[in-house]
GROMACS .gro file of N, CA and C in nm:
model
  357
    1MET      N    1   0.943   3.660  -0.579
    1MET     CA    2   0.960   3.573  -0.465
    1MET      C    3   1.101   3.594  -0.409
    2ALA      N    4   1.111   3.601  -0.280
    2ALA     CA    5   1.239   3.625  -0.215
    2ALA      C    6   1.328   3.502  -0.225
    3ALA      N    7   1.458   3.526  -0.222
    3ALA     CA    8   1.555   3.416  -0.232
    3ALA      C    9   1.536   3.315  -0.120
    4ASN      N   10   1.501   3.362   0.002
    4ASN     CA   11   1.479   3.270   0.114
    4ASN      C   12   1.362   3.176   0.087
    5GLN      N   13   1.256   3.229   0.029
    5GLN     CA   14   1.139   3.147  -0.001
    5GLN      C   15   1.173   3.040  -0.105
    6VAL      N   16   1.248   3.077  -0.206
    6VAL     CA   17   1.289   2.982  -0.309
    6VAL      C   18   1.376   2.873  -0.247
    7ALA      N   19   1.468   2.911  -0.160
    7ALA     CA   20   1.556   2.813  -0.095
    7ALA      C   21   1.475   2.716  -0.010
    8ILE      N   22   1.375   2.767   0.061
    8ILE     CA   23   1.290   2.680   0.144
    8ILE      C   24   1.210   2.585   0.056
    9MET      N   25   1.155   2.635  -0.054
    9MET     CA   26   1.078   2.550  -0.145
    9MET      C   27   1.167   2.443  -0.207
   10ASN      N   28   1.289   2.480  -0.247
   10ASN     CA   29   1.381   2.382  -0.304
   10ASN      C   30   1.420   2.276  -0.202
   11GLN      N   31   1.443   2.317  -0.080
   11GLN     CA   32   1.479   2.222   0.026
   11GLN      C   33   1.363   2.125   0.048
   12HIS      N   34   1.241   2.176   0.052
   12HIS     CA   35   1.123   2.089   0.069
   12HIS      C   36   1.111   1.992  -0.047
   13ALA      N   37   1.132   2.040  -0.168
   13ALA     CA   38   1.120   1.954  -0.286
   13ALA      C   39   1.223   1.842  -0.282
   14LEU      N   40   1.343   1.868  -0.232
   14LEU     CA   41   1.444   1.764  -0.225
   14LEU      C   42   1.408   1.656  -0.125
   15ASN      N   43   1.329   1.689  -0.025
   15ASN     CA   44   1.292   1.592   0.078
   15ASN      C   45   1.172   1.507   0.039
   16GLU      N   46   1.102   1.545  -0.065
   16GLU     CA   47   0.983   1.473  -0.106
   16GLU      C   48   1.017   1.369  -0.212
   17THR      N   49   0.965   1.249  -0.195
   17THR     CA   50   0.978   1.146  -0.296
   17THR      C   51   0.867   1.167  -0.398
   18LEU      N   52   0.900   1.157  -0.524
   18LEU     CA   53   0.799   1.174  -0.627
   18LEU      C   54   0.711   1.051  -0.635
   19SER      N   55   0.582   1.074  -0.642
   19SER     CA   56   0.486   0.965  -0.651
   19SER      C   57   0.494   0.900  -0.789
   20PRO      N   58   0.492   0.767  -0.793
   20PRO     CA   59   0.495   0.699  -0.923
   20PRO      C   60   0.362   0.709  -0.999
   21ILE      N   61   0.254   0.753  -0.930
   21ILE     CA   62   0.126   0.776  -0.996
   21ILE      C   63   0.066   0.905  -0.943
   22GLY      N   64  -0.038   0.953  -1.007
   22GLY     CA   65  -0.101   1.077  -0.969
   22GLY      C   66  -0.177   1.070  -0.838
   23GLU      N   67  -0.201   1.185  -0.780
   23GLU     CA   68  -0.272   1.193  -0.653
   23GLU      C   69  -0.414   1.138  -0.665
   24ARG      N   70  -0.479   1.167  -0.775
   24ARG     CA   71  -0.616   1.119  -0.797
   24ARG      C   72  -0.621   0.965  -0.796
   25GLU      N   73  -0.523   0.905  -0.861
   25GLU     CA   74  -0.518   0.758  -0.867
   25GLU      C   75  -0.489   0.699  -0.729
   26LEU      N   76  -0.401   0.765  -0.653
   26LEU     CA   77  -0.371   0.717  -0.517
   26LEU      C   78  -0.496   0.720  -0.430
   27VAL      N   79  -0.572   0.828  -0.438
   27VAL     CA   80  -0.695   0.839  -0.359
   27VAL      C   81  -0.793   0.729  -0.400
   28ALA      N   82  -0.804   0.704  -0.530
   28ALA     CA   83  -0.894   0.599  -0.578
   28ALA      C   84  -0.851   0.462  -0.527
   29LEU      N   85  -0.721   0.434  -0.529
   29LEU     CA   86  -0.671   0.305  -0.480
   29LEU      C   87  -0.696   0.288  -0.331
   30LYS      N   88  -0.681   0.397  -0.257
   30LYS     CA   89  -0.698   0.391  -0.112
   30LYS      C   90  -0.841   0.355  -0.072
   31THR      N   91  -0.937   0.386  -0.157
   31THR     CA   92  -1.077   0.360  -0.123
   31THR      C   93  -1.123   0.220  -0.163
   32LEU      N   94  -1.041   0.146  -0.235
   32LEU     CA   95  -1.081   0.013  -0.282
   32LEU      C   96  -1.066  -0.093  -0.172
   33SER      N   97  -1.144  -0.198  -0.185
   33SER     CA   98  -1.124  -0.314  -0.098
   33SER      C   99  -0.993  -0.381  -0.138
   34PHE      N  100  -0.941  -0.465  -0.051
   34PHE     CA  101  -0.815  -0.532  -0.081
   34PHE      C  102  -0.827  -0.618  -0.206
   35GLU      N  103  -0.939  -0.685  -0.222
   35GLU     CA  104  -0.959  -0.772  -0.338
   35GLU      C  105  -0.959  -0.692  -0.468
   36ALA      N  106  -1.031  -0.579  -0.468
   36ALA     CA  107  -1.035  -0.494  -0.587
   36ALA      C  108  -0.898  -0.433  -0.615
   37LEU      N  109  -0.830  -0.391  -0.509
   37LEU     CA  110  -0.695  -0.334  -0.522
   37LEU      C  111  -0.602  -0.438  -0.584
   38SER      N  112  -0.605  -0.559  -0.533
   38SER     CA  113  -0.518  -0.665  -0.584
   38SER      C  114  -0.544  -0.693  -0.732
   39ALA      N  115  -0.671  -0.695  -0.770
   39ALA     CA  116  -0.706  -0.722  -0.909
   39ALA      C  117  -0.649  -0.617  -1.003
   40ILE      N  118  -0.651  -0.493  -0.960
   40ILE     CA  119  -0.598  -0.384  -1.043
   40ILE      C  120  -0.446  -0.382  -1.041
   41VAL      N  121  -0.390  -0.386  -0.922
   41VAL     CA  122  -0.246  -0.369  -0.906
   41VAL      C  123  -0.167  -0.485  -0.965
   42CYS      N  124  -0.219  -0.604  -0.958
   42CYS     CA  125  -0.147  -0.720  -1.010
   42CYS      C  126  -0.131  -0.715  -1.162
   43GLN      N  127  -0.208  -0.629  -1.228
   43GLN     CA  128  -0.196  -0.613  -1.373
   43GLN      C  129  -0.085  -0.514  -1.412
   44LEU      N  130  -0.036  -0.437  -1.316
   44LEU     CA  131   0.068  -0.337  -1.342
   44LEU      C  132   0.203  -0.404  -1.361
   45PRO      N  133   0.294  -0.337  -1.431
   45PRO     CA  134   0.431  -0.391  -1.440
   45PRO      C  135   0.491  -0.406  -1.300
   46ALA      N  136   0.571  -0.508  -1.283
   46ALA     CA  137   0.623  -0.544  -1.151
   46ALA      C  138   0.694  -0.428  -1.080
   47MET      N  139   0.780  -0.358  -1.149
   47MET     CA  140   0.855  -0.252  -1.081
   47MET      C  141   0.767  -0.131  -1.050
   48GLN      N  142   0.667  -0.104  -1.132
   48GLN     CA  143   0.576   0.006  -1.099
   48GLN      C  144   0.499  -0.027  -0.972
   49ARG      N  145   0.457  -0.151  -0.961
   49ARG     CA  146   0.384  -0.198  -0.842
   49ARG      C  147   0.474  -0.186  -0.718
   50ALA      N  148   0.598  -0.229  -0.730
   50ALA     CA  149   0.690  -0.224  -0.616
   50ALA      C  150   0.725  -0.080  -0.578
   51ARG      N  151   0.743   0.007  -0.678
   51ARG     CA  152   0.772   0.148  -0.649
   51ARG      C  153   0.653   0.215  -0.581
   52MET      N  154   0.533   0.182  -0.624
   52MET     CA  155   0.414   0.236  -0.560
   52MET      C  156   0.407   0.191  -0.414
   53ALA      N  157   0.440   0.064  -0.391
   53ALA     CA  158   0.440   0.011  -0.254
   53ALA      C  159   0.540   0.087  -0.168
   54ALA      N  160   0.660   0.109  -0.221
   54ALA     CA  161   0.764   0.179  -0.145
   54ALA      C  162   0.723   0.323  -0.117
   55PHE      N  163   0.665   0.390  -0.215
   55PHE     CA  164   0.622   0.529  -0.196
   55PHE      C  165   0.515   0.536  -0.087
   56CYS      N  166   0.413   0.452  -0.098
   56CYS     CA  167   0.302   0.457  -0.002
   56CYS      C  168   0.346   0.413   0.137
   57TYR      N  169   0.431   0.312   0.144
   57TYR     CA  170   0.479   0.261   0.273
   57TYR      C  171   0.547   0.372   0.353
   58GLY      N  172   0.617   0.460   0.284
   58GLY     CA  173   0.690   0.567   0.352
   58GLY      C  174   0.606   0.687   0.393
   59LYS      N  175   0.480   0.688   0.360
   59LYS     CA  176   0.389   0.798   0.395
   59LYS      C  177   0.291   0.748   0.501
   60SER      N  178   0.283   0.816   0.614
   60SER     CA  179   0.199   0.768   0.724
   60SER      C  180   0.053   0.752   0.684
   61HIS      N  181   0.001   0.841   0.602
   61HIS     CA  182  -0.140   0.832   0.563
   61HIS      C  183  -0.165   0.730   0.453
   62LEU      N  184  -0.059   0.675   0.393
   62LEU     CA  185  -0.072   0.574   0.288
   62LEU      C  186  -0.004   0.442   0.326
   63HIS      N  187   0.040   0.431   0.450
   63HIS     CA  188   0.117   0.315   0.495
   63HIS      C  189   0.042   0.183   0.472
   64ASP      N  190  -0.086   0.179   0.509
   64ASP     CA  191  -0.164   0.056   0.490
   64ASP      C  192  -0.177   0.020   0.343
   65LEU      N  193  -0.194   0.121   0.259
   65LEU     CA  194  -0.198   0.098   0.114
   65LEU      C  195  -0.064   0.042   0.067
   66GLY      N  196   0.045   0.093   0.120
   66GLY     CA  197   0.178   0.042   0.085
   66GLY      C  198   0.194  -0.104   0.121
   67LEU      N  199   0.143  -0.144   0.236
   67LEU     CA  200   0.150  -0.286   0.275
   67LEU      C  201   0.063  -0.372   0.184
   68ALA      N  202  -0.055  -0.322   0.149
   68ALA     CA  203  -0.142  -0.397   0.057
   68ALA      C  204  -0.075  -0.413  -0.079
   69LEU      N  205  -0.012  -0.308  -0.127
   69LEU     CA  206   0.059  -0.315  -0.254
   69LEU      C  207   0.178  -0.410  -0.244
   70ALA      N  208   0.250  -0.404  -0.133
   70ALA     CA  209   0.366  -0.491  -0.114
   70ALA      C  210   0.326  -0.639  -0.112
   71SER      N  211   0.206  -0.668  -0.063
   71SER     CA  212   0.162  -0.808  -0.059
   71SER      C  213   0.136  -0.863  -0.200
   72CYS      N  214   0.128  -0.775  -0.299
   72CYS     CA  215   0.110  -0.817  -0.438
   72CYS      C  216   0.244  -0.830  -0.512
   73CYS      N  217   0.354  -0.808  -0.442
   73CYS     CA  218   0.488  -0.810  -0.504
   73CYS      C  219   0.563  -0.937  -0.466
   74SER      N  220   0.652  -0.976  -0.553
   74SER     CA  221   0.740  -1.090  -0.524
   74SER      C  222   0.855  -1.042  -0.434
   75PRO      N  223   0.922  -1.134  -0.365
   75PRO     CA  224   1.037  -1.094  -0.283
   75PRO      C  225   1.144  -1.021  -0.365
   76ARG      N  226   1.165  -1.060  -0.488
   76ARG     CA  227   1.265  -0.994  -0.576
   76ARG      C  228   1.224  -0.849  -0.604
   77GLU      N  229   1.097  -0.827  -0.633
   77GLU     CA  230   1.048  -0.692  -0.658
   77GLU      C  231   1.063  -0.605  -0.534
   78LEU      N  232   1.033  -0.663  -0.418
   78LEU     CA  233   1.048  -0.588  -0.293
   78LEU      C  234   1.194  -0.555  -0.266
   79ASP      N  235   1.284  -0.649  -0.297
   79ASP     CA  236   1.428  -0.623  -0.282
   79ASP      C  237   1.469  -0.501  -0.365
   80ASP      N  238   1.422  -0.497  -0.489
   80ASP     CA  239   1.459  -0.387  -0.578
   80ASP      C  240   1.403  -0.254  -0.529
   81ALA      N  241   1.283  -0.254  -0.474
   81ALA     CA  242   1.218  -0.129  -0.432
   81ALA      C  243   1.257  -0.085  -0.292
   82PHE      N  244   1.276  -0.181  -0.200
   82PHE     CA  245   1.299  -0.146  -0.059
   82PHE      C  246   1.442  -0.168  -0.013
   83GLY      N  247   1.522  -0.235  -0.093
   83GLY     CA  248   1.660  -0.260  -0.052
   83GLY      C  249   1.666  -0.352   0.069
   84ARG      N  250   1.751  -0.316   0.165
   84ARG     CA  251   1.773  -0.404   0.280
   84ARG      C  252   1.652  -0.416   0.372
   85ASN      N  253   1.552  -0.332   0.355
   85ASN     CA  254   1.431  -0.339   0.438
   85ASN      C  255   1.322  -0.428   0.377
   86ALA      N  256   1.352  -0.491   0.266
   86ALA     CA  257   1.252  -0.569   0.193
   86ALA      C  258   1.191  -0.681   0.278
   87ARG      N  259   1.272  -0.752   0.353
   87ARG     CA  260   1.221  -0.865   0.433
   87ARG      C  261   1.126  -0.817   0.542
   88ILE      N  262   1.157  -0.705   0.602
   88ILE     CA  263   1.069  -0.649   0.706
   88ILE      C  264   0.935  -0.612   0.646
   89VAL      N  265   0.939  -0.545   0.531
   89VAL     CA  266   0.815  -0.504   0.464
   89VAL      C  267   0.736  -0.627   0.421
   90GLU      N  268   0.803  -0.727   0.370
   90GLU     CA  269   0.737  -0.850   0.328
   90GLU      C  270   0.665  -0.917   0.445
   91MET      N  271   0.730  -0.924   0.560
   91MET     CA  272   0.667  -0.984   0.678
   91MET      C  273   0.548  -0.901   0.725
   92GLN      N  274   0.562  -0.769   0.726
   92GLN     CA  275   0.452  -0.682   0.767
   92GLN      C  276   0.334  -0.695   0.670
   93ALA      N  277   0.363  -0.705   0.541
   93ALA     CA  278   0.258  -0.719   0.440
   93ALA      C  279   0.183  -0.851   0.457
   94ARG      N  280   0.257  -0.958   0.485
   94ARG     CA  281   0.192  -1.089   0.507
   94ARG      C  282   0.106  -1.088   0.633
   95THR      N  283   0.157  -1.027   0.739
   95THR     CA  284   0.080  -1.017   0.863
   95THR      C  285  -0.048  -0.938   0.841
   96ALA      N  286  -0.039  -0.826   0.769
   96ALA     CA  287  -0.158  -0.745   0.740
   96ALA      C  288  -0.256  -0.823   0.655
   97GLN      N  289  -0.206  -0.900   0.559
   97GLN     CA  290  -0.293  -0.980   0.474
   97GLN      C  291  -0.362  -1.090   0.556
   98ASP      N  292  -0.289  -1.155   0.644
   98ASP     CA  293  -0.349  -1.258   0.730
   98ASP      C  294  -0.458  -1.199   0.819
   99GLU      N  295  -0.435  -1.078   0.872
   99GLU     CA  296  -0.535  -1.012   0.956
   99GLU      C  297  -0.660  -0.979   0.876
  100ARG      N  298  -0.643  -0.935   0.750
  100ARG     CA  299  -0.759  -0.906   0.665
  100ARG      C  300  -0.840  -1.033   0.641
  101LYS      N  301  -0.770  -1.145   0.618
  101LYS     CA  302  -0.840  -1.273   0.594
  101LYS      C  303  -0.916  -1.316   0.719
  102LYS      N  304  -0.856  -1.301   0.836
  102LYS     CA  305  -0.923  -1.339   0.961
  102LYS      C  306  -1.048  -1.254   0.982
  103LYS      N  307  -1.038  -1.123   0.958
  103LYS     CA  308  -1.153  -1.034   0.974
  103LYS      C  309  -1.264  -1.071   0.876
  104ALA      N  310  -1.225  -1.102   0.752
  104ALA     CA  311  -1.325  -1.140   0.652
  104ALA      C  312  -1.394  -1.270   0.691
  105GLY      N  313  -1.316  -1.365   0.743
  105GLY     CA  314  -1.374  -1.492   0.788
  105GLY      C  315  -1.467  -1.472   0.907
  106ALA      N  316  -1.428  -1.388   1.000
  106ALA     CA  317  -1.512  -1.360   1.117
  106ALA      C  318  -1.640  -1.291   1.075
  107ALA      N  319  -1.630  -1.201   0.978
  107ALA     CA  320  -1.750  -1.131   0.931
  107ALA      C  321  -1.845  -1.228   0.863
  108LYS      N  322  -1.793  -1.322   0.785
  108LYS     CA  323  -1.878  -1.422   0.718
  108LYS      C  324  -1.946  -1.511   0.820
  109ARG      N  325  -1.869  -1.553   0.923
  109ARG     CA  326  -1.929  -1.638   1.026
  109ARG      C  327  -2.037  -1.562   1.102
  110GLY      N  328  -2.013  -1.435   1.126
  110GLY     CA  329  -2.112  -1.353   1.195
  110GLY      C  330  -2.240  -1.339   1.115
  111LEU      N  331  -2.228  -1.321   0.985
  111LEU     CA  332  -2.347  -1.309   0.898
  111LEU      C  333  -2.422  -1.439   0.891
  112SER      N  334  -2.352  -1.552   0.885
  112SER     CA  335  -2.422  -1.680   0.877
  112SER      C  336  -2.494  -1.707   1.009
  113GLY      N  337  -2.438  -1.662   1.120
  113GLY     CA  338  -2.505  -1.677   1.249
  113GLY      C  339  -2.631  -1.593   1.255
  114LEU      N  340  -2.626  -1.474   1.201
  114LEU     CA  341  -2.746  -1.388   1.197
  114LEU      C  342  -2.854  -1.449   1.110
  115ARG      N  343  -2.815  -1.510   0.999
  115ARG     CA  344  -2.913  -1.574   0.911
  115ARG      C  345  -2.983  -1.689   0.983
  116ARG      N  346  -2.907  -1.765   1.063
  116ARG     CA  347  -2.968  -1.876   1.136
  116ARG      C  348  -3.067  -1.823   1.240
  117LEU      N  349  -3.035  -1.711   1.304
  117LEU     CA  350  -3.125  -1.654   1.403
  117LEU      C  351  -3.256  -1.606   1.341
  118ARG      N  352  -3.249  -1.556   1.220
  118ARG     CA  353  -3.369  -1.508   1.151
  118ARG      C  354  -3.460  -1.622   1.110
  119ALA      N  355  -3.404  -1.739   1.082
  119ALA     CA  356  -3.484  -1.851   1.030
  119ALA      C  357  -3.573  -1.912   1.133
   0.00000   0.00000   0.00000
């Protein structure tokens, strides 16, 4: 391998944050419902959960997962993982969680309305 190629690979490696869990596990978490995700993630050690949230939050394709993970963290855990951006992430995570609850409530109301129409 040429020296230029090695230098480019090393530069790329320095810019990448290491994932706190494997790629397979990340894909599995991304496919779960919020309720299932919360049940699993809340069992993890606090700092592992917060580090996972920070890693995912910083990746565009995992951003929503990062917010879901952050909503399972305490403000102290978010402070440790996100530093001065912790409050912003906390507010975004709460907003995303509130939106999920509203959608779930609307879906339940819609299903109950369909059941009444069938009767």
